[in-house]
Short mmCIF file of C-alpha atoms in Angstrom, two decimals:
data_model
loop_
_atom_site.label_atom_id
_atom_site.label_comp_id
_atom_site.label_asym_id
_atom_site.label_seq_id
_atom_site.Cartn_x
_atom_site.Cartn_y
_atom_site.Cartn_z
CA UNK X 1 79.26 92.85 131.48
CA UNK X 2 82.96 93.44 130.79
CA UNK X 3 82.40 97.14 130.09
CA UNK X 4 80.33 97.39 133.25
CA UNK X 5 83.19 95.87 135.23
CA UNK X 6 85.63 98.40 133.74
CA UNK X 7 83.31 101.30 134.64
CA UNK X 8 83.04 100.07 138.22
CA UNK X 9 86.82 99.70 138.32
CA UNK X 10 87.22 103.45 137.85
CA UNK X 11 86.00 104.00 141.39
CA UNK X 12 87.93 101.11 142.98
CA UNK X 13 91.64 100.20 143.19
CA UNK X 14 91.12 97.53 140.49
CA UNK X 15 93.75 98.84 138.06
CA UNK X 16 96.13 99.78 140.86
CA UNK X 17 95.99 96.20 142.19
CA UNK X 18 96.63 94.81 138.71
CA UNK X 19 99.75 96.97 138.46
CA UNK X 20 100.95 95.87 141.90
CA UNK X 21 100.32 92.16 141.28
CA UNK X 22 101.53 91.81 137.73
CA UNK X 23 104.15 94.55 137.40
CA UNK X 24 105.57 96.05 140.57
CA UNK X 25 105.60 92.96 142.80
CA UNK X 26 105.84 90.32 140.11
CA UNK X 27 108.79 88.10 141.03
CA UNK X 28 108.72 86.31 137.68
CA UNK X 29 111.14 88.43 135.68
CA UNK X 30 114.36 88.20 133.75
CA UNK X 31 117.11 90.60 132.73
CA UNK X 32 118.24 90.30 129.13
CA UNK X 33 121.30 92.18 127.90
CA UNK X 34 121.76 92.51 124.13
CA UNK X 35 125.29 93.48 123.15
CA UNK X 36 125.90 94.23 119.45
CA UNK X 37 129.13 93.07 117.87
CA UNK X 38 130.49 94.59 114.67
CA UNK X 39 131.18 91.98 112.02
CA UNK X 40 129.04 89.32 113.71
CA UNK X 41 127.07 88.59 110.52
CA UNK X 42 130.25 87.88 108.53
CA UNK X 43 131.61 85.78 111.38
CA UNK X 44 128.46 83.66 111.46
CA UNK X 45 128.54 83.26 107.68
CA UNK X 46 132.08 81.91 107.92
CA UNK X 47 130.97 79.48 110.62
CA UNK X 48 128.14 78.22 108.41
CA UNK X 49 130.49 77.76 105.45
CA UNK X 50 132.95 75.84 107.62
CA UNK X 51 130.16 73.69 109.03
CA UNK X 52 128.97 72.85 105.52
CA UNK X 53 132.51 72.16 104.34
CA UNK X 54 133.12 69.87 107.32
CA UNK X 55 129.87 68.07 106.60
CA UNK X 56 130.82 67.65 102.95
CA UNK X 57 134.08 65.97 104.02
CA UNK X 58 132.03 63.27 105.78
CA UNK X 59 130.14 62.41 102.58
CA UNK X 60 131.18 59.84 100.05
CA UNK X 61 131.51 60.73 96.39
CA UNK X 62 128.20 58.97 95.77
CA UNK X 63 126.39 60.97 98.50
CA UNK X 64 127.68 64.25 97.08
CA UNK X 65 126.48 63.17 93.65
CA UNK X 66 123.05 62.39 95.13
CA UNK X 67 122.78 65.89 96.65
CA UNK X 68 123.70 67.51 93.33
CA UNK X 69 121.20 65.36 91.47
CA UNK X 70 118.45 66.15 94.00
CA UNK X 71 119.07 69.89 93.67
CA UNK X 72 119.01 69.64 89.88
CA UNK X 73 115.76 67.69 90.06
CA UNK X 74 114.12 70.36 92.23
CA UNK X 75 115.14 73.17 89.87
CA UNK X 76 113.83 71.21 86.87
CA UNK X 77 110.53 70.61 88.67
CA UNK X 78 110.24 74.34 89.46
CA UNK X 79 110.58 75.13 85.75
CA UNK X 80 107.95 72.63 84.58
CA UNK X 81 104.57 74.30 83.91
CA UNK X 82 101.51 72.92 85.68
CA UNK X 83 99.66 70.37 83.49
CA UNK X 84 96.81 71.93 81.48
CA UNK X 85 94.33 69.45 82.91
CA UNK X 86 95.29 70.50 86.47
CA UNK X 87 94.87 74.18 85.64
CA UNK X 88 91.54 73.50 83.92
CA UNK X 89 90.19 71.97 87.13
CA UNK X 90 90.35 75.35 88.90
CA UNK X 91 87.06 77.30 88.64
CA UNK X 92 87.33 80.76 87.11
CA UNK X 93 85.14 83.67 86.14
CA UNK X 94 84.62 84.70 82.54
CA UNK X 95 85.03 88.22 81.16
CA UNK X 96 81.24 88.43 80.77
CA UNK X 97 81.03 88.34 84.58
CA UNK X 98 83.10 91.52 84.85
CA UNK X 99 81.51 94.97 85.12
CA UNK X 100 82.52 96.91 82.02
CA UNK X 101 82.01 100.36 83.48
CA UNK X 102 84.63 101.94 85.74
CA UNK X 103 83.35 102.96 89.16
CA UNK X 104 82.53 106.64 89.48
CA UNK X 105 83.00 108.05 92.97
CA UNK X 106 80.35 110.70 93.70
CA UNK X 107 81.91 114.12 94.14
CA UNK X 108 80.76 117.72 94.29
CA UNK X 109 83.33 120.41 93.46
CA UNK X 110 82.52 123.40 95.66
CA UNK X 111 83.94 126.81 96.59
CA UNK X 112 83.37 127.96 100.15
CA UNK X 113 84.52 131.58 100.53
CA UNK X 114 87.46 131.00 98.21
CA UNK X 115 88.44 127.55 99.55
CA UNK X 116 88.24 124.62 97.13
CA UNK X 117 86.19 121.83 98.70
CA UNK X 118 85.77 118.34 97.25
CA UNK X 119 82.65 116.90 98.89
CA UNK X 120 82.11 113.15 98.59
CA UNK X 121 78.54 112.32 99.68
CA UNK X 122 78.86 108.72 100.83
CA UNK X 123 77.28 106.51 103.48
CA UNK X 124 79.62 106.83 106.48
CA UNK X 125 77.43 105.97 109.49
CA UNK X 126 77.57 109.61 110.62
CA UNK X 127 81.35 109.76 110.55
CA UNK X 128 83.03 112.80 109.04
CA UNK X 129 86.33 112.27 107.21
CA UNK X 130 88.12 115.59 106.81
CA UNK X 131 91.38 116.12 104.93
CA UNK X 132 93.11 119.51 104.82
CA UNK X 133 95.68 119.61 102.02
CA UNK X 134 97.94 122.65 102.20
CA UNK X 135 100.10 123.72 99.26
CA UNK X 136 103.65 122.59 100.10
CA UNK X 137 105.21 124.20 97.04
CA UNK X 138 105.67 127.37 99.14
CA UNK X 139 108.39 125.62 101.16
CA UNK X 140 111.94 126.63 100.12
CA UNK X 141 114.10 123.73 98.98
CA UNK X 142 116.39 123.94 102.01
CA UNK X 143 113.40 123.54 104.36
CA UNK X 144 111.80 120.49 102.72
CA UNK X 145 113.30 118.10 105.33
CA UNK X 146 111.90 120.30 108.11
CA UNK X 147 108.47 120.08 106.48
CA UNK X 148 108.89 116.30 106.70
CA UNK X 149 109.87 116.56 110.37
CA UNK X 150 106.83 118.76 111.02
CA UNK X 151 104.53 115.82 110.14
CA UNK X 152 105.92 113.99 113.18
CA UNK X 153 105.90 117.06 115.45
CA UNK X 154 102.38 118.42 115.06
CA UNK X 155 99.91 116.75 117.38
CA UNK X 156 102.79 115.35 119.44
CA UNK X 157 103.82 118.56 121.19
CA UNK X 158 101.98 120.85 123.57
CA UNK X 159 99.91 123.80 122.41
CA UNK X 160 98.78 127.09 123.88
CA UNK X 161 95.82 125.33 125.54
CA UNK X 162 97.08 121.75 126.10
CA UNK X 163 100.16 119.91 127.27
CA UNK X 164 101.09 117.22 124.76
CA UNK X 165 99.72 114.53 127.11
CA UNK X 166 96.41 116.38 127.41
CA UNK X 167 96.30 117.00 123.65
CA UNK X 168 96.80 113.30 123.00
CA UNK X 169 93.95 112.49 125.38
CA UNK X 170 91.64 115.03 123.74
CA UNK X 171 92.37 113.61 120.28
CA UNK X 172 91.74 110.04 121.45
CA UNK X 173 88.57 110.89 123.39
CA UNK X 174 86.83 113.10 120.84
CA UNK X 175 88.14 111.97 117.43
CA UNK X 176 89.13 108.86 115.51
CA UNK X 177 92.60 110.28 114.99
CA UNK X 178 94.45 113.23 113.47
CA UNK X 179 97.46 112.40 111.27
CA UNK X 180 99.87 114.59 109.34
CA UNK X 181 101.66 113.59 106.15
CA UNK X 182 103.59 115.02 103.22
CA UNK X 183 102.36 113.79 99.86
CA UNK X 184 103.19 114.34 96.22
CA UNK X 185 100.85 113.99 93.28
CA UNK X 186 102.30 113.87 89.79
CA UNK X 187 100.62 115.12 86.67
CA UNK X 188 99.07 112.05 85.11
CA UNK X 189 101.40 112.02 82.11
CA UNK X 190 104.56 113.70 83.39
CA UNK X 191 106.62 112.74 86.44
CA UNK X 192 108.52 116.02 86.17
CA UNK X 193 105.40 118.03 87.01
CA UNK X 194 104.23 117.36 90.53
CA UNK X 195 102.07 118.95 93.20
CA UNK X 196 103.38 118.69 96.77
CA UNK X 197 100.80 118.73 99.55
CA UNK X 198 101.09 118.82 103.32
CA UNK X 199 97.99 117.07 104.64
CA UNK X 200 96.17 116.77 107.95
CA UNK X 201 93.74 113.86 107.82
CA UNK X 202 91.13 113.38 110.52
CA UNK X 203 87.89 111.57 111.30
CA UNK X 204 85.21 112.25 113.86
CA UNK X 205 81.61 111.42 114.71
CA UNK X 206 79.44 114.13 113.20
CA UNK X 207 78.25 115.56 116.53
CA UNK X 208 81.91 116.09 117.60
CA UNK X 209 82.77 118.30 114.60
CA UNK X 210 83.16 121.51 116.66
CA UNK X 211 85.66 119.78 118.94
CA UNK X 212 87.65 118.49 115.97
CA UNK X 213 87.97 121.96 114.45
CA UNK X 214 88.97 123.41 117.82
CA UNK X 215 91.75 120.81 118.07
CA UNK X 216 92.86 121.54 114.50
CA UNK X 217 93.16 125.24 115.32
CA UNK X 218 95.27 124.41 118.38
CA UNK X 219 97.55 122.11 116.40
CA UNK X 220 97.97 124.36 113.36
CA UNK X 221 98.16 127.76 115.01
CA UNK X 222 99.36 127.21 118.57
CA UNK X 223 101.76 124.25 118.64
CA UNK X 224 104.76 124.84 120.89
CA UNK X 225 107.99 124.14 119.03
CA UNK X 226 110.35 125.30 121.79
CA UNK X 227 109.98 122.34 124.16
CA UNK X 228 113.50 120.99 123.68
CA UNK X 229 112.97 117.89 125.80
CA UNK X 230 109.90 116.84 123.83
CA UNK X 231 111.48 117.69 120.46
CA UNK X 232 114.50 115.59 121.28
CA UNK X 233 112.27 112.63 122.24
CA UNK X 234 110.35 112.89 118.96
CA UNK X 235 113.48 113.15 116.81
CA UNK X 236 115.00 110.11 118.51
CA UNK X 237 111.75 108.22 117.98
CA UNK X 238 111.60 109.20 114.30
CA UNK X 239 115.20 108.07 113.82
CA UNK X 240 114.42 104.70 115.38
CA UNK X 241 111.26 104.32 113.30
CA UNK X 242 113.09 105.11 110.06
CA UNK X 243 115.88 102.65 110.90
CA UNK X 244 113.29 99.95 111.50
CA UNK X 245 111.62 100.76 108.19
CA UNK X 246 114.93 100.42 106.35
CA UNK X 247 115.29 96.88 107.70
CA UNK X 248 111.64 95.87 107.41
CA UNK X 249 110.53 97.77 104.28
CA UNK X 250 113.82 98.02 102.43
CA UNK X 251 112.12 97.21 99.13
CA UNK X 252 110.13 100.45 99.32
CA UNK X 253 113.23 102.35 100.45
CA UNK X 254 115.31 101.03 97.53
CA UNK X 255 112.48 101.57 95.02
CA UNK X 256 112.04 105.17 96.16
CA UNK X 257 115.78 105.76 95.90
CA UNK X 258 115.88 104.40 92.35
CA UNK X 259 113.11 106.84 91.36
CA UNK X 260 115.27 109.70 92.62
CA UNK X 261 117.93 108.87 90.01
CA UNK X 262 115.69 109.71 87.04
CA UNK X 263 112.60 111.44 88.44
CA UNK X 264 112.32 114.92 89.92
CA UNK X 265 109.39 113.90 92.09
CA UNK X 266 111.46 110.94 93.32
CA UNK X 267 114.25 113.33 94.28
CA UNK X 268 111.76 115.56 96.09
CA UNK X 269 110.32 112.62 98.06
CA UNK X 270 113.80 111.62 99.21
CA UNK X 271 114.03 114.95 101.01
CA UNK X 272 111.13 114.21 103.35
CA UNK X 273 110.76 110.43 103.50
CA UNK X 274 113.69 108.53 101.98
CA UNK X 275 117.31 107.82 102.83
CA UNK X 276 118.20 111.51 102.56
CA UNK X 277 115.54 112.28 105.15
CA UNK X 278 116.88 109.55 107.46
CA UNK X 279 120.38 111.04 107.26
CA UNK X 280 118.90 114.49 108.01
CA UNK X 281 117.13 113.13 111.11
CA UNK X 282 120.26 111.25 112.23
CA UNK X 283 122.27 114.48 112.02
CA UNK X 284 119.66 116.38 114.05
CA UNK X 285 119.69 113.62 116.65
CA UNK X 286 123.49 113.67 116.90
CA UNK X 287 123.77 117.48 117.05
CA UNK X 288 120.52 118.29 118.85
CA UNK X 289 122.07 120.25 121.72
CA UNK X 290 123.82 122.64 119.34
CA UNK X 291 120.89 122.88 116.89
CA UNK X 292 117.86 122.90 119.21
CA UNK X 293 117.09 126.59 118.70
CA UNK X 294 117.65 126.33 114.94
CA UNK X 295 115.27 123.35 114.76
CA UNK X 296 112.44 125.13 116.57
CA UNK X 297 112.89 128.29 114.49
CA UNK X 298 112.81 126.42 111.19
CA UNK X 299 109.77 124.37 112.21
CA UNK X 300 107.99 127.61 113.09
CA UNK X 301 109.02 129.08 109.74
CA UNK X 302 107.68 126.06 107.82
CA UNK X 303 104.39 126.16 109.75
CA UNK X 304 103.92 129.87 109.06
CA UNK X 305 104.50 129.31 105.34
CA UNK X 306 102.29 126.24 105.07
CA UNK X 307 99.16 127.07 106.99
CA UNK X 308 97.64 129.63 104.68
CA UNK X 309 94.18 129.93 103.18
CA UNK X 310 95.77 130.32 99.75
CA UNK X 311 96.13 126.97 98.00
CA UNK X 312 94.17 125.03 100.65
CA UNK X 313 92.23 122.06 99.27
CA UNK X 314 89.65 120.40 101.55
CA UNK X 315 88.35 116.87 101.10
CA UNK X 316 85.11 116.16 102.98
CA UNK X 317 83.66 112.65 102.95
CA UNK X 318 80.41 112.20 104.85
CA UNK X 319 76.64 111.93 104.37
CA UNK X 320 74.82 114.81 102.70
CA UNK X 321 72.89 115.58 105.89
CA UNK X 322 76.17 116.34 107.68
CA UNK X 323 77.70 118.69 105.13
CA UNK X 324 76.04 121.95 106.22
CA UNK X 325 77.29 121.50 109.78
CA UNK X 326 80.77 120.80 108.42
CA UNK X 327 80.56 123.86 106.17
CA UNK X 328 79.70 126.07 109.15
CA UNK X 329 82.73 124.82 111.06
CA UNK X 330 84.98 125.07 108.00
CA UNK X 331 84.05 128.71 107.37
CA UNK X 332 84.76 129.49 111.01
CA UNK X 333 88.07 127.62 110.79
CA UNK X 334 89.31 129.38 107.65
CA UNK X 335 89.13 132.73 109.40
CA UNK X 336 92.15 131.80 111.54
CA UNK X 337 94.25 131.21 108.41
CA UNK X 338 96.24 134.06 106.85
CA UNK X 339 95.39 134.80 103.24
CA UNK X 340 98.77 135.83 101.91
CA UNK X 341 99.68 135.72 98.25
CA UNK X 342 102.84 134.13 96.95
CA UNK X 343 104.21 131.93 94.22
CA UNK X 344 105.33 128.35 94.58
CA UNK X 345 109.01 127.46 94.73
CA UNK X 346 110.92 126.22 91.70
CA UNK X 347 113.01 123.26 92.81
CA UNK X 348 116.34 122.38 91.21
CA UNK X 349 117.85 119.01 92.09
CA UNK X 350 121.18 117.41 91.24
CA UNK X 351 120.21 114.34 89.20
CA UNK X 352 123.73 112.91 88.82
CA UNK X 353 123.44 110.36 91.66
CA UNK X 354 122.79 106.78 90.59
CA UNK X 355 123.55 103.13 91.35
CA UNK X 356 124.15 103.05 95.09
CA UNK X 357 124.75 100.08 97.35
CA UNK X 358 123.58 100.87 100.88
CA UNK X 359 125.33 98.54 103.29
CA UNK X 360 123.74 97.24 106.51
CA UNK X 361 124.22 94.33 108.89
CA UNK X 362 121.16 92.56 107.44
CA UNK X 363 121.60 89.10 105.96
CA UNK X 364 119.35 89.83 102.99
CA UNK X 365 119.05 92.36 100.19
CA UNK X 366 116.35 94.60 98.78
CA UNK X 367 117.16 94.90 95.09
CA UNK X 368 115.54 97.61 92.94
CA UNK X 369 115.95 98.63 89.33
CA UNK X 370 113.88 100.99 87.22
CA UNK X 371 113.48 103.76 84.67
CA UNK X 372 110.87 106.15 83.31
CA UNK X 373 109.31 104.73 80.15
CA UNK X 374 107.66 108.02 79.11
CA UNK X 375 111.12 109.59 78.82
CA UNK X 376 111.98 106.70 76.49
CA UNK X 377 109.04 107.54 74.23
CA UNK X 378 106.43 105.07 75.51
CA UNK X 379 102.89 105.85 76.68
CA UNK X 380 100.97 104.38 79.62
CA UNK X 381 98.29 101.81 78.85
CA UNK X 382 95.87 99.80 80.96
CA UNK X 383 97.38 96.73 79.33
CA UNK X 384 100.36 97.30 81.65
CA UNK X 385 98.07 96.39 84.55
CA UNK X 386 97.59 92.99 82.95
CA UNK X 387 101.33 92.68 82.31
CA UNK X 388 101.98 93.57 85.96
CA UNK X 389 99.82 90.61 86.97
CA UNK X 390 101.65 88.30 84.58
CA UNK X 391 105.13 89.35 85.67
CA UNK X 392 104.32 89.39 89.39
CA UNK X 393 102.53 86.05 89.65
CA UNK X 394 104.38 84.11 86.99
CA UNK X 395 107.83 85.28 85.92
CA UNK X 396 109.09 87.16 88.99
CA UNK X 397 107.38 84.81 91.42
CA UNK X 398 109.08 81.77 89.94
CA UNK X 399 112.47 83.32 89.24
CA UNK X 400 112.99 85.57 92.26
CA UNK X 401 110.88 83.94 94.97
CA UNK X 402 110.55 80.22 94.21
CA UNK X 403 113.98 79.63 92.66
CA UNK X 404 115.84 82.64 94.05
CA UNK X 405 114.63 82.26 97.61
CA UNK X 406 113.48 85.86 98.17
CA UNK X 407 110.51 86.47 100.44
CA UNK X 408 108.82 88.62 97.82
CA UNK X 409 109.10 90.52 94.54
CA UNK X 410 107.10 93.09 92.62
CA UNK X 411 106.95 95.37 89.60
CA UNK X 412 105.02 98.60 89.08
CA UNK X 413 104.07 100.64 86.01
CA UNK X 414 102.80 104.09 86.94
CA UNK X 415 100.83 106.56 84.86
CA UNK X 416 103.66 109.09 85.14
CA UNK X 417 106.03 106.63 83.47
CA UNK X 418 107.97 105.28 86.46
CA UNK X 419 108.66 101.55 86.13
CA UNK X 420 110.23 99.78 89.12
CA UNK X 421 111.26 96.17 89.78
CA UNK X 422 112.05 95.27 93.40
CA UNK X 423 112.64 92.28 95.65
CA UNK X 424 111.99 91.74 99.36
CA UNK X 425 114.35 89.97 101.77
CA UNK X 426 116.38 88.58 98.90
CA UNK X 427 119.45 86.33 99.45
CA UNK X 428 120.71 87.26 95.98
CA UNK X 429 121.87 90.42 94.23
CA UNK X 430 123.29 90.13 90.70
CA UNK X 431 121.13 87.06 90.07
CA UNK X 432 118.01 89.13 90.75
CA UNK X 433 119.24 91.96 88.53
CA UNK X 434 119.72 89.40 85.75
CA UNK X 435 116.11 88.30 86.21
CA UNK X 436 114.97 91.91 85.78
CA UNK X 437 117.12 92.25 82.64
CA UNK X 438 115.68 89.06 81.16
CA UNK X 439 112.08 90.10 81.82
CA UNK X 440 111.87 91.62 78.33
CA UNK X 441 112.78 88.27 76.76
CA UNK X 442 110.06 86.55 78.79
CA UNK X 443 107.51 89.18 77.71
CA UNK X 444 108.65 89.03 74.07
CA UNK X 445 108.05 85.27 74.03
CA UNK X 446 104.90 85.33 76.17
CA UNK X 447 102.18 82.88 75.19
CA UNK X 448 98.87 82.15 76.87
CA UNK X 449 95.64 80.50 75.79
CA UNK X 450 92.30 82.21 76.19
CA UNK X 451 91.68 80.75 79.64
CA UNK X 452 95.05 81.95 80.97
CA UNK X 453 94.62 85.43 79.49
CA UNK X 454 91.19 85.65 81.10
CA UNK X 455 92.70 84.82 84.51
CA UNK X 456 95.38 87.48 84.10
CA UNK X 457 92.81 90.08 83.01
CA UNK X 458 90.51 89.27 85.92
CA UNK X 459 93.48 89.57 88.26
CA UNK X 460 94.22 93.03 86.87
CA UNK X 461 90.58 94.07 87.25
CA UNK X 462 90.67 92.77 90.82
CA UNK X 463 93.40 95.32 91.56
CA UNK X 464 91.35 98.11 89.96
CA UNK X 465 88.22 97.05 91.84
CA UNK X 466 89.81 96.49 95.25
CA UNK X 467 87.18 97.32 97.91
CA UNK X 468 87.59 100.76 99.46
CA UNK X 469 86.21 102.33 102.61
CA UNK X 470 84.38 105.67 102.25
CA UNK X 471 87.48 107.53 103.48
CA UNK X 472 89.66 105.73 100.92
CA UNK X 473 87.23 106.62 98.15
CA UNK X 474 87.42 110.27 99.15
CA UNK X 475 91.22 110.20 99.18
CA UNK X 476 91.45 108.43 95.81
CA UNK X 477 88.97 110.81 94.19
CA UNK X 478 90.93 113.77 95.57
CA UNK X 479 94.17 112.37 94.11
CA UNK X 480 92.45 112.12 90.71
CA UNK X 481 91.49 115.80 90.84
CA UNK X 482 95.01 116.93 91.78
CA UNK X 483 96.70 114.75 89.13
CA UNK X 484 94.17 115.61 86.42
CA UNK X 485 92.83 112.07 86.01
CA UNK X 486 89.30 112.09 84.60
CA UNK X 487 86.54 109.48 84.60
CA UNK X 488 87.27 109.06 80.90
CA UNK X 489 90.89 108.16 81.75
CA UNK X 490 89.69 105.54 84.23
CA UNK X 491 87.25 104.07 81.71
CA UNK X 492 89.93 103.99 79.01
CA UNK X 493 92.29 102.15 81.35
CA UNK X 494 89.59 99.60 82.22
CA UNK X 495 88.71 99.06 78.55
CA UNK X 496 92.38 98.48 77.75
CA UNK X 497 92.68 95.90 80.53
CA UNK X 498 89.59 94.01 79.35
CA UNK X 499 90.78 94.05 75.73
CA UNK X 500 94.33 92.82 76.42
CA UNK X 501 95.60 90.14 74.04
CA UNK X 502 98.84 88.19 74.23
CA UNK X 503 100.25 90.19 71.32
CA UNK X 504 99.63 93.38 73.34
CA UNK X 505 101.77 91.94 76.13
CA UNK X 506 104.56 91.03 73.72
CA UNK X 507 104.54 94.56 72.32
CA UNK X 508 105.59 95.96 75.73
CA UNK X 509 108.84 93.94 75.69
CA UNK X 510 110.76 96.72 73.92
CA UNK X 511 109.79 99.23 76.60
CA UNK X 512 111.07 96.95 79.39
CA UNK X 513 114.27 96.18 77.51
CA UNK X 514 115.03 99.86 76.95
CA UNK X 515 114.22 100.67 80.58
CA UNK X 516 116.56 98.01 81.95
CA UNK X 517 119.36 99.26 79.69
CA UNK X 518 119.21 102.60 81.54
CA UNK X 519 120.92 100.76 84.43
CA UNK X 520 119.34 102.61 87.36
CA UNK X 521 120.01 100.34 90.35
CA UNK X 522 119.74 100.61 94.13
CA UNK X 523 120.36 97.84 96.66
CA UNK X 524 119.93 97.97 100.42
CA UNK X 525 121.50 94.94 102.03
CA UNK X 526 124.33 92.93 103.52
CA UNK X 527 127.67 94.72 103.56
CA UNK X 528 129.73 91.70 102.46
CA UNK X 529 127.30 90.83 99.66
CA UNK X 530 127.35 94.37 98.31
CA UNK X 531 131.15 94.57 98.49
CA UNK X 532 131.42 91.24 96.64
CA UNK X 533 129.42 92.84 93.80
CA UNK X 534 130.89 96.34 93.99
CA UNK X 535 131.25 96.56 90.20
CA UNK X 536 127.45 96.98 90.02
CA UNK X 537 127.54 100.28 91.88
CA UNK X 538 128.91 103.79 91.49
CA UNK X 539 128.93 104.24 95.26
CA UNK X 540 129.02 101.99 98.34
CA UNK X 541 127.54 103.69 101.40
CA UNK X 542 127.11 102.67 105.03
CA UNK X 543 123.48 103.64 105.50
CA UNK X 544 123.81 103.92 109.30
CA UNK X 545 126.60 106.38 109.98
#
């Protein structure tokens, strides 16, 4: 009945009256002016310190002693393990309940008139998930940031056939969305060998496939890059979005920056998604009037280099009955793509940068530290998935979150060798770095009975077996193909997780110790806090210039 009412409202002034009553002629309103003040955070911190000092002056010696004793008691309680009988009361699975075989995602590797197609025949309720992955290695190093900007531009500007408003309506009416993204896939055992892709991901009901491909042709071949007003709006929006991400997802920002100190792929990613990319966007925003023509020309250049038949990889996830119709549209689509030959670009990055403190007005820190363990002579093992569970839910949780007061903390061990510790909304800085440094001691002395090890192993398997939608399965399977990860690799990793013993965990301590001694550190956080610990860093940088 609600949908019927909405349909009837299309032919009546229903929506117009809503706008009049609740927006235009609504007398219940307020005007709020927000005026920023430089140094306000430090000023408030001083006020808090004075308030606490004044309060302390009102306390007797006995009351101060009581506060100290209470704090000590809390910290002691936080360090006391839960009683074995309490832990034993929690139901748990056994390893015999766990599927021993790694999931195999169905995939057919096809060639359609020279285009590599990965077809994933899965039950999708007649939805087609289509991913076009173009080879981004053809982009010259100087244009990598513009390739990043292009992901925000395409689909958001007008085309030969549509204004950008009309294009947005067409996408929303006929598809489930069209998104653009730059992605990098590393060779499974080497972070220095990576495969950059520029992807367009889309989804559509099967009977709307022709419309989807028509829209893709418009976006790829006929986007209008010379609308200065629209380009300026998008760049300002991207700048605002990146600034928000730095405040809200600073742990990912800091972790990505740390990778750029020792990893070529990390350095590459900084060019199109990290702090370097933010500074690039901020410069375009500040100098847009002078650089408008340059921006449109370089975006056009990137698009002409990217959208080629050569190197295109297509991921199709849908039901088998829908594939032939998709194939027909795909073969028609590929005819609009040039088939030029050319080699990928060899990128050369300056890897001297390290240990930066990025200063903001935030009251908290995002503290990251890492290294590449393969470069230190260590191999990846599925047992690291079990260790990740142990460190995340036991050591880091207690030390960084419970006792340290951070909102969150994490550690990752990647197949390519990158190992990153990070914290989220953390009131501390050097204290958290000390926790990372002492992780190897914790691992070296790790003990757990059979029940505890089983819980950790099941937790690791839970991460491997996280439920995925059909589209996610297609994307994951495609990433395996690009990175060279085989079903045998996945089974080996699963076997290693299931076979993890406490001595296997202890054996990884040396790897963590050596990694932390590399001293690759990045912190995004409060200006005063970073300056108080300036000896940690090689550079202190105001992130927002």
